[in-house]
Short mmCIF file of C-alpha atoms in Angstrom, two decimals:
data_model
loop_
_atom_site.label_atom_id
_atom_site.label_comp_id
_atom_site.label_asym_id
_atom_site.label_seq_id
_atom_site.Cartn_x
_atom_site.Cartn_y
_atom_site.Cartn_z
CA UNK A 28 103.40 138.50 92.59
CA UNK A 29 105.52 139.13 89.49
CA UNK A 30 105.28 137.08 86.29
CA UNK A 31 108.56 135.30 87.09
CA UNK A 32 107.27 134.28 90.53
CA UNK A 33 104.15 132.73 89.05
CA UNK A 34 106.09 130.55 86.57
CA UNK A 35 105.77 126.88 87.38
CA UNK A 36 109.03 125.90 85.70
CA UNK A 37 112.15 127.85 84.82
CA UNK A 38 115.08 127.25 82.43
CA UNK A 39 117.18 126.32 85.48
CA UNK A 40 114.87 123.46 86.50
CA UNK A 41 115.70 119.80 86.02
CA UNK A 42 112.68 118.25 84.29
CA UNK A 43 111.99 114.51 84.01
CA UNK A 44 110.24 113.44 80.81
CA UNK A 45 108.92 109.88 80.78
CA UNK A 46 108.59 108.25 77.41
CA UNK A 47 111.08 110.57 75.75
CA UNK A 48 111.56 108.14 72.84
CA UNK A 49 107.86 108.03 71.95
CA UNK A 50 105.88 110.44 69.82
CA UNK A 51 104.41 112.49 72.69
CA UNK A 52 107.50 112.40 74.92
CA UNK A 53 109.87 113.41 72.15
CA UNK A 54 107.52 116.26 71.18
CA UNK A 55 107.46 117.41 74.81
CA UNK A 56 111.27 117.38 74.93
CA UNK A 57 111.53 119.37 71.70
CA UNK A 58 108.96 121.92 72.92
CA UNK A 59 110.73 122.33 76.27
CA UNK A 60 114.12 122.80 74.60
CA UNK A 61 112.67 125.20 72.02
CA UNK A 62 111.22 127.26 74.88
CA UNK A 63 114.55 127.36 76.73
CA UNK A 64 113.73 124.94 79.54
CA UNK A 65 116.33 122.55 80.93
CA UNK A 66 119.13 124.96 80.05
CA UNK A 67 122.46 123.46 81.25
CA UNK A 68 124.02 126.94 81.30
CA UNK A 69 121.56 127.83 84.06
CA UNK A 70 121.85 124.52 85.93
CA UNK A 71 118.81 122.99 84.27
CA UNK A 72 118.44 119.68 82.43
CA UNK A 73 115.94 117.48 80.70
CA UNK A 74 116.17 114.15 82.50
CA UNK A 75 115.27 111.02 80.58
CA UNK A 76 115.71 107.31 81.17
CA UNK A 77 115.02 104.25 79.06
CA UNK A 78 112.99 101.33 80.39
CA UNK A 79 116.26 99.49 80.96
CA UNK A 80 117.63 102.39 83.01
CA UNK A 81 114.49 102.98 85.07
CA UNK A 82 111.63 100.57 85.77
CA UNK A 83 108.71 102.86 86.62
CA UNK A 84 106.85 99.89 88.13
CA UNK A 85 109.55 99.46 90.81
CA UNK A 86 108.99 102.10 93.53
CA UNK A 87 112.42 101.61 95.12
CA UNK A 88 114.15 101.95 91.73
CA UNK A 89 112.16 105.13 91.03
CA UNK A 90 113.03 106.59 94.45
CA UNK A 91 116.72 105.75 93.97
CA UNK A 92 116.79 107.22 90.45
CA UNK A 93 115.17 110.47 91.57
CA UNK A 94 117.47 110.71 94.59
CA UNK A 95 120.45 110.41 92.25
CA UNK A 96 119.05 112.81 89.65
CA UNK A 97 117.39 115.52 91.74
#
């Protein structure tokens, strides 16, 4: 297995970050972007949603959001 095959995520992946407005979530977003992940040029993205956009306590809303944003 090569190093690229063992990578869990790639710059082309679409990555959901919950809590992107908080201290930890915003730090995670910055670190991912700094490392080249979620690169739109390669088809990747960092996916975020506010509480108003996505209620994580509503399973059907979560399923619908992920179906739309996969």
